[in-house]
Amino acid sequence: MTTPAPQPPRHGSLRTQAWAACARLQGSALLRPSLFKRLLGVQLLVFGALLAVLLSLTLMLLLARGNGGLDTDLKLLAQALARTSSLNPTPDGIAAAAEHITALHLETADTAISPDELGWQVWHKDGRLLARSANRDSLPDFPPGSLSTSERSEHPGWILLAAWDPAQQLYAVFAQSSQVTTRLLDRTFKGMLPTTLVIVATVFAALWLAMRLGLQPLAQLARQLSQRDPQETTELANAPPHVELAPMVHALNALLARVRSLRAAEHGFFADAAHELRTPLAAINAQAHALTMASSAGQRAAALQALQGGVERAANVLDKLLTLARLDHTVTLGPQATALHRTDLAALLRDTLAMQASRTALSQHTLDLDAPTELWAPADAPALAAALDNLVDNALRYTPPGSQVRVRLAAEPPQALIAVEDSGPGIAAQDRVRVFQRFERGPHSDGISGCGLGLAIVERVAAAHHGSVALDASPALGGARFCIRIPLNNHGHLAR
C-alpha cells in the first residue's frame, strides 16, 4: 500500500490569494479616482442632506410642542371632553361622553391603540374630581391648574394635555400612553422607508444618467486627443465649445504651440548648423589636404596655421549655435523654464569687461564702464554675460583701433539699463532691424571674421529675461548704441 505524499500547508497559498484579490480590487475601476464618481457622490451627499432635513421637518411637525400634530390631537380630545361633559356634568354623563370620545379616537388613530393606553379626568373648578377613567393606579390625579392647556405635559409613561370648557367650569385632562407615540414614530418611519428608497433609487439613476450625458463633451475631447497623430501639433479643431472645457482646450493649444516652436527651433538649429558649418569644415578639409601635400616646413607651417584658424572658426560657430539653441528653448517654453537668480549686475559687468582687458590693450581701444557700486536684479548670469560679451566683441571688432567703447549700467525703474556704445561708423537706420536676424552681418563687415549670430543671441537673452534690446545712434560717441532693458523685479521663476 502506497503512502500518499504529505500535502504542503495551504496557509501561504491562501494568504497569497488574499493579497492577490486585494491587489485586483485596488486596481479595479471601482477604487480608482474618477471625476464621474466624485461628482455623483457629491450630488448624492447633497441629496442625502436634503432628505435628512425633510425627515427632520416631518418629525418636528409631528412632535413640536404647542402646534405639533401630537399636541393638536391631544388638545382636540381634551377640549371635546370638556365641552361634552359640560352638557351633562354628572359622573354617568361624563363617563358616557368620555366613552364616545375615546371610541372615536381608537377608530381614527393612525396606529393601533389599546383602551388601557388612554386615560381621562374631569374636574370641577373648585377642585372636585367629577369622573375619571378606570386606570386609576397608573394615572395619578391632575387637579385644575396642574397641567398646561396649550402644550403637552409629560408624566412617566404618559403624555397629557388639559382644557377648560367654554364656561370655565369644568377642567378636562386627556392622557395617552407614551408607547403609542413610540409606535406612531416607528410606523411613520416604516411607512416612509419604502418611499424614501424608491426616491433615492430614482434620483441615483437620474443623476447617473445626467452625469453620463453631461460628461460626453469631456469623453469627446479625450477621443479626439487619442486619435491625433503624435506628429500633429496644430491646434485642436472642433473642440467642445463648453465654458468648463475652454481652459483645458486653451492650455492644450498653448502646449501644442510651444511644441511647434520647439520643433521649429530644432529644425532651424540643424539647418543653421549645417549651413554655417559647411564652409569652415570644407576649409578644414582643404587645409588638412594642403598640410599632407606640403613639401616644405614653411608650407606645412602655413597650412597648419590656416587649419588652426578654420578649427577655431568652426568651434566659435558651433558654440554660438548651441548658445542660441539653448536660448530658443528657454524663450519657447516661457517663464516656467527661465531660472533667474538674484544677481549683482554691476559685478557681472566688471567681471565680463575684465576678460576683454588684454584684447583692448592690443587693439588700443578705450573701454570705459559707468556703473553704480551694485545693482541687483533677477538674471541668468551666464546668458547675460554672453550677451554683453557679444556686444563688446562687436564694438571692438567693427570699430577702428583707438576707438572708444563705453558700457553703462543704470537703474530706470522698473527696469535696469545696460548700454554698450562706441565711436565707430555706426549702423544705418534701415539696417538696424536686419542685423538682429541670424547670419546677417552689418554693412561694414567686409574682411572681418564673424558668423552673424552675436546679435541674435543678444536678442534672445533679452527675451529670456522678459526684457528688450534696442539699437540706435550714440548721442555721445556718434557710433552704434545697443540698450538692453531687463526688469528689476522678478517676472519669471526666481531660483532660490
Short mmCIF file of C-alpha atoms in Angstrom, two decimals:
data_model
loop_
_atom_site.label_atom_id
_atom_site.label_comp_id
_atom_site.label_asym_id
_atom_site.label_seq_id
_atom_site.Cartn_x
_atom_site.Cartn_y
_atom_site.Cartn_z
CA MET A 1 0.00 0.00 0.00
CA THR A 2 1.46 3.33 -1.10
CA THR A 3 1.51 6.11 1.47
CA PRO A 4 0.28 9.42 -0.05
CA ALA A 5 2.77 12.24 -0.03
CA PRO A 6 2.10 14.85 2.64
CA GLN A 7 0.33 17.94 1.37
CA PRO A 8 2.07 21.28 1.97
CA PRO A 9 0.28 23.69 4.28
CA ARG A 10 -2.20 25.87 2.48
CA HIS A 11 -1.86 28.92 4.73
CA GLY A 12 0.72 30.53 2.48
CA SER A 13 -1.32 29.98 -0.67
CA LEU A 14 -4.47 31.35 0.97
CA ARG A 15 -2.56 34.40 2.13
CA THR A 16 -1.15 34.86 -1.37
CA GLN A 17 -4.61 34.53 -2.89
CA ALA A 18 -5.96 37.07 -0.41
CA TRP A 19 -3.23 39.56 -1.28
CA ALA A 20 -3.82 38.97 -4.99
CA ALA A 21 -7.56 39.57 -4.52
CA CYS A 22 -6.85 42.82 -2.64
CA ALA A 23 -4.47 43.92 -5.39
CA ARG A 24 -7.08 43.18 -8.06
CA LEU A 25 -9.68 45.09 -6.06
CA GLN A 26 -7.39 48.07 -5.65
CA GLY A 27 -6.64 48.07 -9.36
CA SER A 28 -10.28 47.77 -10.35
CA ALA A 29 -12.21 50.67 -11.78
CA LEU A 30 -14.35 50.83 -8.62
CA LEU A 31 -11.48 52.07 -6.45
CA ARG A 32 -9.64 54.24 -8.97
CA PRO A 33 -10.18 58.00 -8.64
CA SER A 34 -12.89 59.17 -11.00
CA LEU A 35 -14.30 62.61 -11.71
CA PHE A 36 -17.62 60.94 -12.57
CA LYS A 37 -17.77 59.17 -9.18
CA ARG A 38 -16.70 62.34 -7.40
CA LEU A 39 -19.45 64.45 -8.95
CA LEU A 40 -22.04 61.72 -8.46
CA GLY A 41 -21.02 61.25 -4.83
CA VAL A 42 -21.17 64.98 -4.10
CA GLN A 43 -24.65 65.24 -5.59
CA LEU A 44 -25.84 62.20 -3.64
CA LEU A 45 -24.44 63.69 -0.44
CA VAL A 46 -26.30 66.92 -1.11
CA PHE A 47 -29.48 64.98 -1.86
CA GLY A 48 -29.00 62.87 1.30
CA ALA A 49 -28.59 66.02 3.38
CA LEU A 50 -31.75 67.47 1.85
CA LEU A 51 -33.62 64.23 2.58
CA ALA A 52 -32.42 64.30 6.20
CA VAL A 53 -33.66 67.88 6.50
CA LEU A 54 -37.07 66.83 5.18
CA LEU A 55 -37.27 63.94 7.65
CA SER A 56 -36.31 66.27 10.46
CA LEU A 57 -39.03 68.70 9.41
CA THR A 58 -41.54 65.83 9.41
CA LEU A 59 -40.61 64.86 12.96
CA MET A 60 -40.69 68.49 14.03
CA LEU A 61 -44.19 68.93 12.62
CA LEU A 62 -45.28 65.81 14.45
CA LEU A 63 -43.60 66.39 17.82
CA ALA A 64 -43.36 70.19 18.06
CA ARG A 65 -44.75 71.45 21.35
CA GLY A 66 -47.87 73.57 21.14
CA ASN A 67 -48.61 73.29 17.44
CA GLY A 68 -47.29 69.84 16.52
CA GLY A 69 -49.57 67.07 15.29
CA LEU A 70 -49.40 65.18 18.58
CA ASP A 71 -50.25 68.26 20.68
CA THR A 72 -53.06 69.22 18.31
CA ASP A 73 -54.68 65.78 18.61
CA LEU A 74 -54.50 65.76 22.41
CA LYS A 75 -55.79 69.33 22.62
CA LEU A 76 -58.81 68.49 20.46
CA LEU A 77 -59.55 65.40 22.57
CA ALA A 78 -59.29 67.35 25.86
CA GLN A 79 -61.45 70.20 24.51
CA ALA A 80 -64.06 67.74 23.21
CA LEU A 81 -64.15 66.00 26.60
CA ALA A 82 -64.59 69.32 28.45
CA ARG A 83 -67.35 70.59 26.13
CA THR A 84 -69.40 67.37 26.07
CA SER A 85 -69.03 66.90 29.83
CA SER A 86 -70.42 70.40 30.41
CA LEU A 87 -73.68 69.31 28.73
CA ASN A 88 -74.32 66.69 31.45
CA PRO A 89 -71.81 67.22 34.30
CA THR A 90 -72.86 64.08 36.20
CA PRO A 91 -70.49 61.15 36.63
CA ASP A 92 -72.57 58.97 34.34
CA GLY A 93 -72.89 61.71 31.71
CA ILE A 94 -69.20 62.46 31.79
CA ALA A 95 -68.36 58.73 31.54
CA ALA A 96 -70.67 58.33 28.55
CA ALA A 97 -69.14 61.35 26.81
CA ALA A 98 -65.61 60.07 27.51
CA GLU A 99 -66.53 56.63 26.16
CA HIS A 100 -67.75 58.08 22.88
CA ILE A 101 -64.65 60.30 22.50
CA THR A 102 -62.15 57.53 23.25
CA ALA A 103 -64.02 55.12 20.93
CA LEU A 104 -63.83 57.68 18.11
CA HIS A 105 -60.13 58.23 18.79
CA LEU A 106 -59.42 54.48 18.75
CA GLU A 107 -61.15 54.16 15.35
CA THR A 108 -59.42 57.12 13.70
CA ALA A 109 -55.91 56.78 15.18
CA ASP A 110 -53.01 56.16 12.76
CA THR A 111 -51.76 53.27 14.87
CA ALA A 112 -53.38 50.57 16.97
CA ILE A 113 -54.19 51.79 20.49
CA SER A 114 -55.42 49.73 23.44
CA PRO A 115 -58.14 51.26 25.66
CA ASP A 116 -55.75 50.86 28.60
CA GLU A 117 -53.35 53.24 26.87
CA LEU A 118 -55.81 56.14 27.12
CA GLY A 119 -56.87 57.94 30.29
CA TRP A 120 -59.02 60.94 31.24
CA GLN A 121 -60.14 63.03 34.20
CA VAL A 122 -62.82 65.70 34.58
CA TRP A 123 -62.64 68.17 37.47
CA HIS A 124 -64.84 70.95 38.72
CA LYS A 125 -63.19 74.31 39.01
CA ASP A 126 -63.42 74.09 42.83
CA GLY A 127 -61.11 71.04 42.76
CA ARG A 128 -63.68 68.25 42.99
CA LEU A 129 -62.96 65.22 40.82
CA LEU A 130 -66.22 64.50 38.94
CA ALA A 131 -65.18 61.42 36.97
CA ARG A 132 -62.11 59.59 35.71
CA SER A 133 -61.03 56.59 33.64
CA ALA A 134 -60.57 53.15 35.16
CA ASN A 135 -56.71 53.21 35.10
CA ARG A 136 -56.50 54.97 38.46
CA ASP A 137 -53.33 53.18 39.55
CA SER A 138 -51.13 54.23 36.61
CA LEU A 139 -52.55 57.72 36.07
CA PRO A 140 -52.34 59.98 39.16
CA ASP A 141 -54.63 62.93 39.81
CA PHE A 142 -54.06 66.23 37.95
CA PRO A 143 -56.35 68.85 39.51
CA PRO A 144 -57.18 72.18 37.81
CA GLY A 145 -54.12 74.28 37.02
CA SER A 146 -51.62 71.42 37.37
CA LEU A 147 -51.21 70.91 33.59
CA SER A 148 -50.73 73.22 30.66
CA THR A 149 -53.70 73.86 28.38
CA SER A 150 -51.53 74.99 25.41
CA GLU A 151 -48.95 72.23 25.08
CA ARG A 152 -48.50 68.67 26.24
CA SER A 153 -47.10 67.71 29.61
CA GLU A 154 -45.18 64.51 30.30
CA HIS A 155 -45.53 62.12 33.22
CA PRO A 156 -43.67 58.80 33.49
CA GLY A 157 -45.36 56.60 30.88
CA TRP A 158 -47.92 59.26 29.84
CA ILE A 159 -48.38 62.29 27.66
CA LEU A 160 -51.15 64.64 28.85
CA LEU A 161 -52.95 67.83 27.88
CA ALA A 162 -55.73 69.73 29.71
CA ALA A 163 -58.58 72.03 28.56
CA TRP A 164 -61.42 74.10 30.13
CA ASP A 165 -64.97 74.08 28.89
CA PRO A 166 -66.24 77.38 27.37
CA ALA A 167 -67.84 78.40 30.70
CA GLN A 168 -64.59 77.74 32.60
CA GLN A 169 -66.45 75.42 34.98
CA LEU A 170 -65.02 72.02 34.05
CA TYR A 171 -61.38 71.08 33.71
CA ALA A 172 -60.72 68.01 31.49
CA VAL A 173 -57.45 66.08 31.27
CA PHE A 174 -56.79 63.65 28.41
CA ALA A 175 -53.78 61.28 28.61
CA GLN A 176 -52.19 58.92 26.12
CA SER A 177 -49.51 56.33 26.82
CA SER A 178 -46.01 57.30 25.59
CA GLN A 179 -45.80 53.84 23.99
CA VAL A 180 -48.41 55.00 21.50
CA THR A 181 -46.12 57.82 20.44
CA THR A 182 -43.22 55.36 20.07
CA ARG A 183 -45.34 53.10 17.85
CA LEU A 184 -46.52 56.12 15.87
CA LEU A 185 -42.95 57.21 15.16
CA ASP A 186 -41.97 53.66 14.27
CA ARG A 187 -44.94 53.38 11.93
CA THR A 188 -44.10 56.73 10.38
CA PHE A 189 -40.51 55.71 9.69
CA LYS A 190 -41.51 52.31 8.34
CA GLY A 191 -44.13 53.91 6.16
CA MET A 192 -41.64 56.43 4.79
CA LEU A 193 -38.82 53.92 4.24
CA PRO A 194 -40.10 52.25 1.00
CA THR A 195 -40.98 55.62 -0.48
CA THR A 196 -37.60 57.01 0.53
CA LEU A 197 -35.77 54.04 -1.01
CA VAL A 198 -37.70 54.43 -4.26
CA ILE A 199 -36.93 58.15 -4.32
CA VAL A 200 -33.23 57.52 -3.62
CA ALA A 201 -33.01 54.86 -6.34
CA THR A 202 -34.82 57.09 -8.82
CA VAL A 203 -32.63 60.09 -8.02
CA PHE A 204 -29.48 57.94 -8.23
CA ALA A 205 -30.48 56.62 -11.65
CA ALA A 206 -31.41 60.11 -12.83
CA LEU A 207 -28.13 61.59 -11.57
CA TRP A 208 -26.12 58.75 -13.11
CA LEU A 209 -27.80 59.23 -16.48
CA ALA A 210 -27.44 63.01 -16.27
CA MET A 211 -23.76 62.70 -15.40
CA ARG A 212 -23.11 60.28 -18.26
CA LEU A 213 -24.79 62.60 -20.73
CA GLY A 214 -23.30 65.75 -19.20
CA LEU A 215 -19.72 64.44 -19.38
CA GLN A 216 -19.99 63.40 -23.02
CA PRO A 217 -18.08 66.52 -24.21
CA LEU A 218 -15.16 65.52 -21.99
CA ALA A 219 -15.20 61.99 -23.43
CA GLN A 220 -15.40 63.51 -26.93
CA LEU A 221 -12.31 65.63 -26.20
CA ALA A 222 -10.46 62.56 -24.90
CA ARG A 223 -11.33 60.60 -28.07
CA GLN A 224 -10.21 63.50 -30.23
CA LEU A 225 -6.85 63.62 -28.44
CA SER A 226 -6.35 59.84 -28.59
CA GLN A 227 -6.98 59.79 -32.35
CA ARG A 228 -4.46 62.54 -33.15
CA ASP A 229 -1.20 61.72 -34.90
CA PRO A 230 1.73 62.09 -32.44
CA GLN A 231 3.47 64.30 -35.01
CA GLU A 232 0.48 66.63 -35.35
CA THR A 233 0.93 69.83 -33.37
CA THR A 234 -1.78 72.02 -34.87
CA GLU A 235 -4.46 73.46 -32.59
CA LEU A 236 -7.45 71.32 -31.67
CA ALA A 237 -10.17 71.61 -34.30
CA ASN A 238 -13.86 71.16 -33.50
CA ALA A 239 -13.11 71.19 -29.76
CA PRO A 240 -16.19 71.16 -27.48
CA PRO A 241 -17.34 74.78 -27.02
CA HIS A 242 -18.37 74.37 -23.39
CA VAL A 243 -17.17 77.01 -20.95
CA GLU A 244 -15.87 74.43 -18.45
CA LEU A 245 -13.61 72.83 -21.08
CA ALA A 246 -12.35 76.12 -22.53
CA PRO A 247 -9.41 76.44 -20.05
CA MET A 248 -8.31 72.87 -20.79
CA VAL A 249 -8.54 73.38 -24.57
CA HIS A 250 -6.71 76.70 -24.28
CA ALA A 251 -3.92 75.08 -22.22
CA LEU A 252 -3.62 72.20 -24.70
CA ASN A 253 -3.43 74.61 -27.64
CA ALA A 254 -0.78 76.65 -25.83
CA LEU A 255 1.18 73.46 -25.16
CA LEU A 256 0.92 72.45 -28.81
CA ALA A 257 2.08 75.92 -29.84
CA ARG A 258 5.16 75.57 -27.62
CA VAL A 259 5.84 72.13 -29.09
CA ARG A 260 5.59 73.59 -32.60
CA SER A 261 8.00 76.35 -31.64
CA LEU A 262 10.43 73.85 -30.14
CA ARG A 263 10.31 71.71 -33.25
CA ALA A 264 10.77 74.74 -35.46
CA ALA A 265 13.72 75.81 -33.31
CA GLU A 266 15.23 72.33 -33.57
CA HIS A 267 14.80 72.27 -37.35
CA GLY A 268 16.23 75.78 -37.54
CA PHE A 269 19.19 74.79 -35.39
CA PHE A 270 20.07 71.80 -37.56
CA ALA A 271 19.58 73.83 -40.73
CA ASP A 272 21.70 76.68 -39.38
CA ALA A 273 24.38 74.31 -38.16
CA ALA A 274 24.53 72.50 -41.48
CA HIS A 275 24.60 75.79 -43.39
CA GLU A 276 27.13 77.61 -41.26
CA LEU A 277 29.47 74.70 -40.54
CA ARG A 278 29.66 73.62 -44.16
CA THR A 279 32.14 76.40 -45.07
CA PRO A 280 34.61 76.02 -42.15
CA LEU A 281 34.50 72.24 -42.41
CA ALA A 282 35.21 72.42 -46.13
CA ALA A 283 38.05 74.82 -45.39
CA ILE A 284 39.41 72.48 -42.70
CA ASN A 285 39.26 69.60 -45.16
CA ALA A 286 41.09 71.61 -47.79
CA GLN A 287 43.70 72.82 -45.32
CA ALA A 288 44.25 69.31 -43.99
CA HIS A 289 44.77 68.14 -47.56
CA ALA A 290 47.20 71.02 -48.13
CA LEU A 291 49.04 70.04 -44.96
CA THR A 292 49.52 66.49 -46.19
CA MET A 293 50.70 67.70 -49.57
CA ALA A 294 53.12 70.32 -48.18
CA SER A 295 56.69 69.65 -49.25
CA SER A 296 58.50 72.17 -47.08
CA ALA A 297 58.47 73.27 -43.48
CA GLY A 298 57.19 76.72 -44.44
CA GLN A 299 54.26 75.28 -46.39
CA ARG A 300 53.43 72.96 -43.52
CA ALA A 301 53.51 75.83 -41.02
CA ALA A 302 51.24 77.98 -43.20
CA ALA A 303 48.80 75.10 -43.77
CA LEU A 304 48.82 74.25 -40.07
CA GLN A 305 48.11 77.88 -39.15
CA ALA A 306 45.24 78.01 -41.63
CA LEU A 307 43.93 74.69 -40.30
CA GLN A 308 44.02 76.00 -36.73
CA GLY A 309 42.12 79.15 -37.82
CA GLY A 310 39.46 77.03 -39.52
CA VAL A 311 39.06 74.87 -36.43
CA GLU A 312 38.72 77.96 -34.22
CA ARG A 313 36.09 79.44 -36.55
CA ALA A 314 34.12 76.18 -36.61
CA ALA A 315 34.32 75.96 -32.80
CA ASN A 316 33.16 79.57 -32.49
CA VAL A 317 30.22 78.98 -34.82
CA LEU A 318 29.24 75.78 -33.03
CA ASP A 319 29.47 77.45 -29.62
CA LYS A 320 27.18 80.28 -30.72
CA LEU A 321 24.75 77.88 -32.35
CA LEU A 322 24.49 75.86 -29.14
CA THR A 323 24.02 79.05 -27.10
CA LEU A 324 21.28 80.21 -29.46
CA ALA A 325 19.57 76.81 -29.36
CA ARG A 326 19.53 76.87 -25.55
CA LEU A 327 18.07 80.38 -25.55
CA ASP A 328 15.45 79.40 -28.14
CA HIS A 329 14.41 76.51 -25.89
CA THR A 330 14.19 78.82 -22.86
CA VAL A 331 12.14 81.50 -24.60
CA THR A 332 9.82 78.97 -26.26
CA LEU A 333 8.94 77.20 -23.01
CA GLY A 334 8.12 80.53 -21.36
CA PRO A 335 8.60 81.78 -17.79
CA GLN A 336 8.49 78.33 -16.23
CA ALA A 337 11.78 77.43 -17.99
CA THR A 338 13.65 80.58 -17.01
CA ALA A 339 15.56 80.09 -13.76
CA LEU A 340 16.57 83.59 -12.67
CA HIS A 341 18.85 84.23 -9.73
CA ARG A 342 19.25 87.44 -7.80
CA THR A 343 22.38 88.87 -9.44
CA ASP A 344 24.58 91.92 -8.91
CA LEU A 345 24.63 93.35 -12.44
CA ALA A 346 27.45 95.78 -11.63
CA ALA A 347 29.76 92.95 -10.53
CA LEU A 348 28.74 90.90 -13.56
CA LEU A 349 29.68 93.75 -15.92
CA ARG A 350 33.03 94.32 -14.18
CA ASP A 351 33.93 90.63 -14.44
CA THR A 352 32.88 90.42 -18.09
CA LEU A 353 34.81 93.52 -19.15
CA ALA A 354 37.89 92.32 -17.29
CA MET A 355 38.01 89.40 -19.73
CA GLN A 356 38.41 91.92 -22.59
CA ALA A 357 41.27 93.87 -20.99
CA SER A 358 44.12 92.20 -22.88
CA ARG A 359 42.32 92.39 -26.20
CA THR A 360 41.50 96.06 -25.63
CA ALA A 361 45.16 96.82 -24.92
CA LEU A 362 46.27 95.11 -28.14
CA SER A 363 43.72 96.97 -30.27
CA GLN A 364 44.40 100.27 -28.48
CA HIS A 365 40.66 100.73 -27.78
CA THR A 366 39.43 102.68 -24.78
CA LEU A 367 36.94 100.61 -22.78
CA ASP A 368 35.03 102.53 -20.09
CA LEU A 369 32.48 101.33 -17.53
CA ASP A 370 29.94 103.66 -15.97
CA ALA A 371 28.07 101.71 -13.28
CA PRO A 372 26.97 102.02 -9.67
CA THR A 373 28.71 100.06 -6.95
CA GLU A 374 25.97 97.43 -7.07
CA LEU A 375 22.62 96.90 -8.75
CA TRP A 376 20.63 93.75 -8.03
CA ALA A 377 18.10 92.18 -10.41
CA PRO A 378 16.85 88.66 -11.24
CA ALA A 379 19.04 87.37 -14.07
CA ASP A 380 20.60 84.34 -15.73
CA ALA A 381 24.21 85.44 -15.17
CA PRO A 382 25.92 83.21 -17.80
CA ALA A 383 23.42 84.19 -20.50
CA LEU A 384 23.60 87.89 -19.68
CA ALA A 385 27.42 87.72 -19.65
CA ALA A 386 27.33 86.07 -23.09
CA ALA A 387 25.10 88.86 -24.44
CA LEU A 388 27.38 91.57 -23.03
CA ASP A 389 30.44 89.75 -24.35
CA ASN A 390 28.92 89.67 -27.85
CA LEU A 391 28.10 93.40 -27.75
CA VAL A 392 31.59 94.37 -26.57
CA ASP A 393 33.16 91.97 -29.09
CA ASN A 394 31.19 93.59 -31.91
CA ALA A 395 32.18 97.06 -30.74
CA LEU A 396 35.86 96.11 -30.66
CA ARG A 397 35.66 94.17 -33.92
CA TYR A 398 33.80 96.71 -36.06
CA THR A 399 35.47 99.94 -34.88
CA PRO A 400 38.94 101.07 -35.92
CA PRO A 401 41.87 100.79 -33.47
CA GLY A 402 41.95 103.58 -30.92
CA SER A 403 38.13 103.95 -30.87
CA GLN A 404 36.21 104.44 -27.66
CA VAL A 405 33.77 101.84 -26.25
CA ARG A 406 31.60 102.70 -23.28
CA VAL A 407 29.45 100.37 -21.17
CA ARG A 408 26.86 101.93 -18.90
CA LEU A 409 24.64 100.39 -16.22
CA ALA A 410 21.78 102.36 -14.66
CA ALA A 411 18.54 101.77 -12.82
CA GLU A 412 15.49 103.09 -14.66
CA PRO A 413 12.67 101.61 -12.54
CA PRO A 414 11.02 99.30 -13.15
CA GLN A 415 13.92 98.24 -15.40
CA ALA A 416 17.71 98.07 -15.40
CA LEU A 417 19.53 99.52 -18.43
CA ILE A 418 22.73 98.07 -19.89
CA ALA A 419 24.04 100.21 -22.76
CA VAL A 420 27.04 99.48 -24.99
CA GLU A 421 28.04 102.31 -27.34
CA ASP A 422 31.07 103.08 -29.48
CA SER A 423 32.65 105.80 -31.57
CA GLY A 424 32.73 103.74 -34.76
CA PRO A 425 30.87 104.20 -38.04
CA GLY A 426 27.54 103.09 -36.53
CA ILE A 427 24.70 101.26 -38.26
CA ALA A 428 22.29 102.97 -40.65
CA ALA A 429 18.63 103.17 -39.60
CA GLN A 430 17.48 100.92 -42.47
CA ASP A 431 19.86 98.14 -41.31
CA ARG A 432 19.06 98.20 -37.60
CA VAL A 433 16.33 95.57 -37.75
CA ARG A 434 18.14 93.31 -40.19
CA VAL A 435 21.31 92.92 -38.13
CA PHE A 436 19.42 91.07 -35.39
CA GLN A 437 18.49 88.30 -37.83
CA ARG A 438 20.56 85.13 -37.82
CA PHE A 439 23.59 85.06 -40.11
CA GLU A 440 23.04 88.68 -41.04
CA ARG A 441 26.02 91.00 -40.74
CA GLY A 442 26.39 94.77 -40.81
CA PRO A 443 27.39 96.81 -43.86
CA HIS A 444 30.96 97.27 -42.54
CA SER A 445 31.72 93.56 -42.12
CA ASP A 446 33.87 93.04 -45.21
CA GLY A 447 37.15 91.46 -44.27
CA ILE A 448 36.07 90.96 -40.63
CA SER A 449 35.55 87.43 -39.36
CA GLY A 450 32.20 86.56 -37.85
CA CYS A 451 29.14 84.36 -38.32
CA GLY A 452 26.25 86.80 -37.80
CA LEU A 453 24.87 85.15 -34.67
CA GLY A 454 26.04 87.51 -31.91
CA LEU A 455 23.14 89.99 -32.06
CA ALA A 456 20.61 87.16 -32.42
CA ILE A 457 21.99 85.80 -29.14
CA VAL A 458 21.66 89.23 -27.53
CA GLU A 459 18.02 89.50 -28.59
CA ARG A 460 17.24 86.02 -27.26
CA VAL A 461 18.93 86.77 -23.92
CA ALA A 462 16.82 89.91 -23.52
CA ALA A 463 13.65 87.94 -24.32
CA ALA A 464 14.61 85.22 -21.81
CA HIS A 465 14.83 87.94 -19.14
CA HIS A 466 11.40 89.32 -20.14
CA GLY A 467 13.15 92.44 -21.40
CA SER A 468 14.09 94.01 -24.75
CA VAL A 469 17.05 95.21 -26.78
CA ALA A 470 17.15 98.32 -28.97
CA LEU A 471 19.68 99.76 -31.42
CA ASP A 472 20.14 103.44 -32.21
CA ALA A 473 22.90 106.00 -32.68
CA SER A 474 25.05 107.02 -29.72
CA PRO A 475 24.40 110.69 -28.95
CA ALA A 476 27.69 110.96 -27.03
CA LEU A 477 30.15 108.92 -29.15
CA GLY A 478 28.42 109.01 -32.54
CA GLY A 479 28.61 105.30 -33.28
CA ALA A 480 26.16 102.49 -32.54
CA ARG A 481 24.40 102.13 -29.20
CA PHE A 482 22.79 98.89 -28.01
CA CYS A 483 20.45 99.15 -25.00
CA ILE A 484 19.34 96.05 -23.09
CA ARG A 485 16.50 96.58 -20.61
CA ILE A 486 15.51 93.89 -18.11
CA PRO A 487 13.04 94.09 -15.19
CA LEU A 488 14.41 94.95 -11.77
CA ASN A 489 11.68 92.80 -10.20
CA ASN A 490 11.06 89.16 -10.92
CA HIS A 491 8.52 88.21 -13.62
CA GLY A 492 9.60 84.62 -14.03
CA HIS A 493 10.78 81.87 -11.71
CA LEU A 494 13.31 83.23 -9.19
CA ALA A 495 15.53 80.32 -8.21
CA ARG A 496 16.42 80.13 -4.56
#
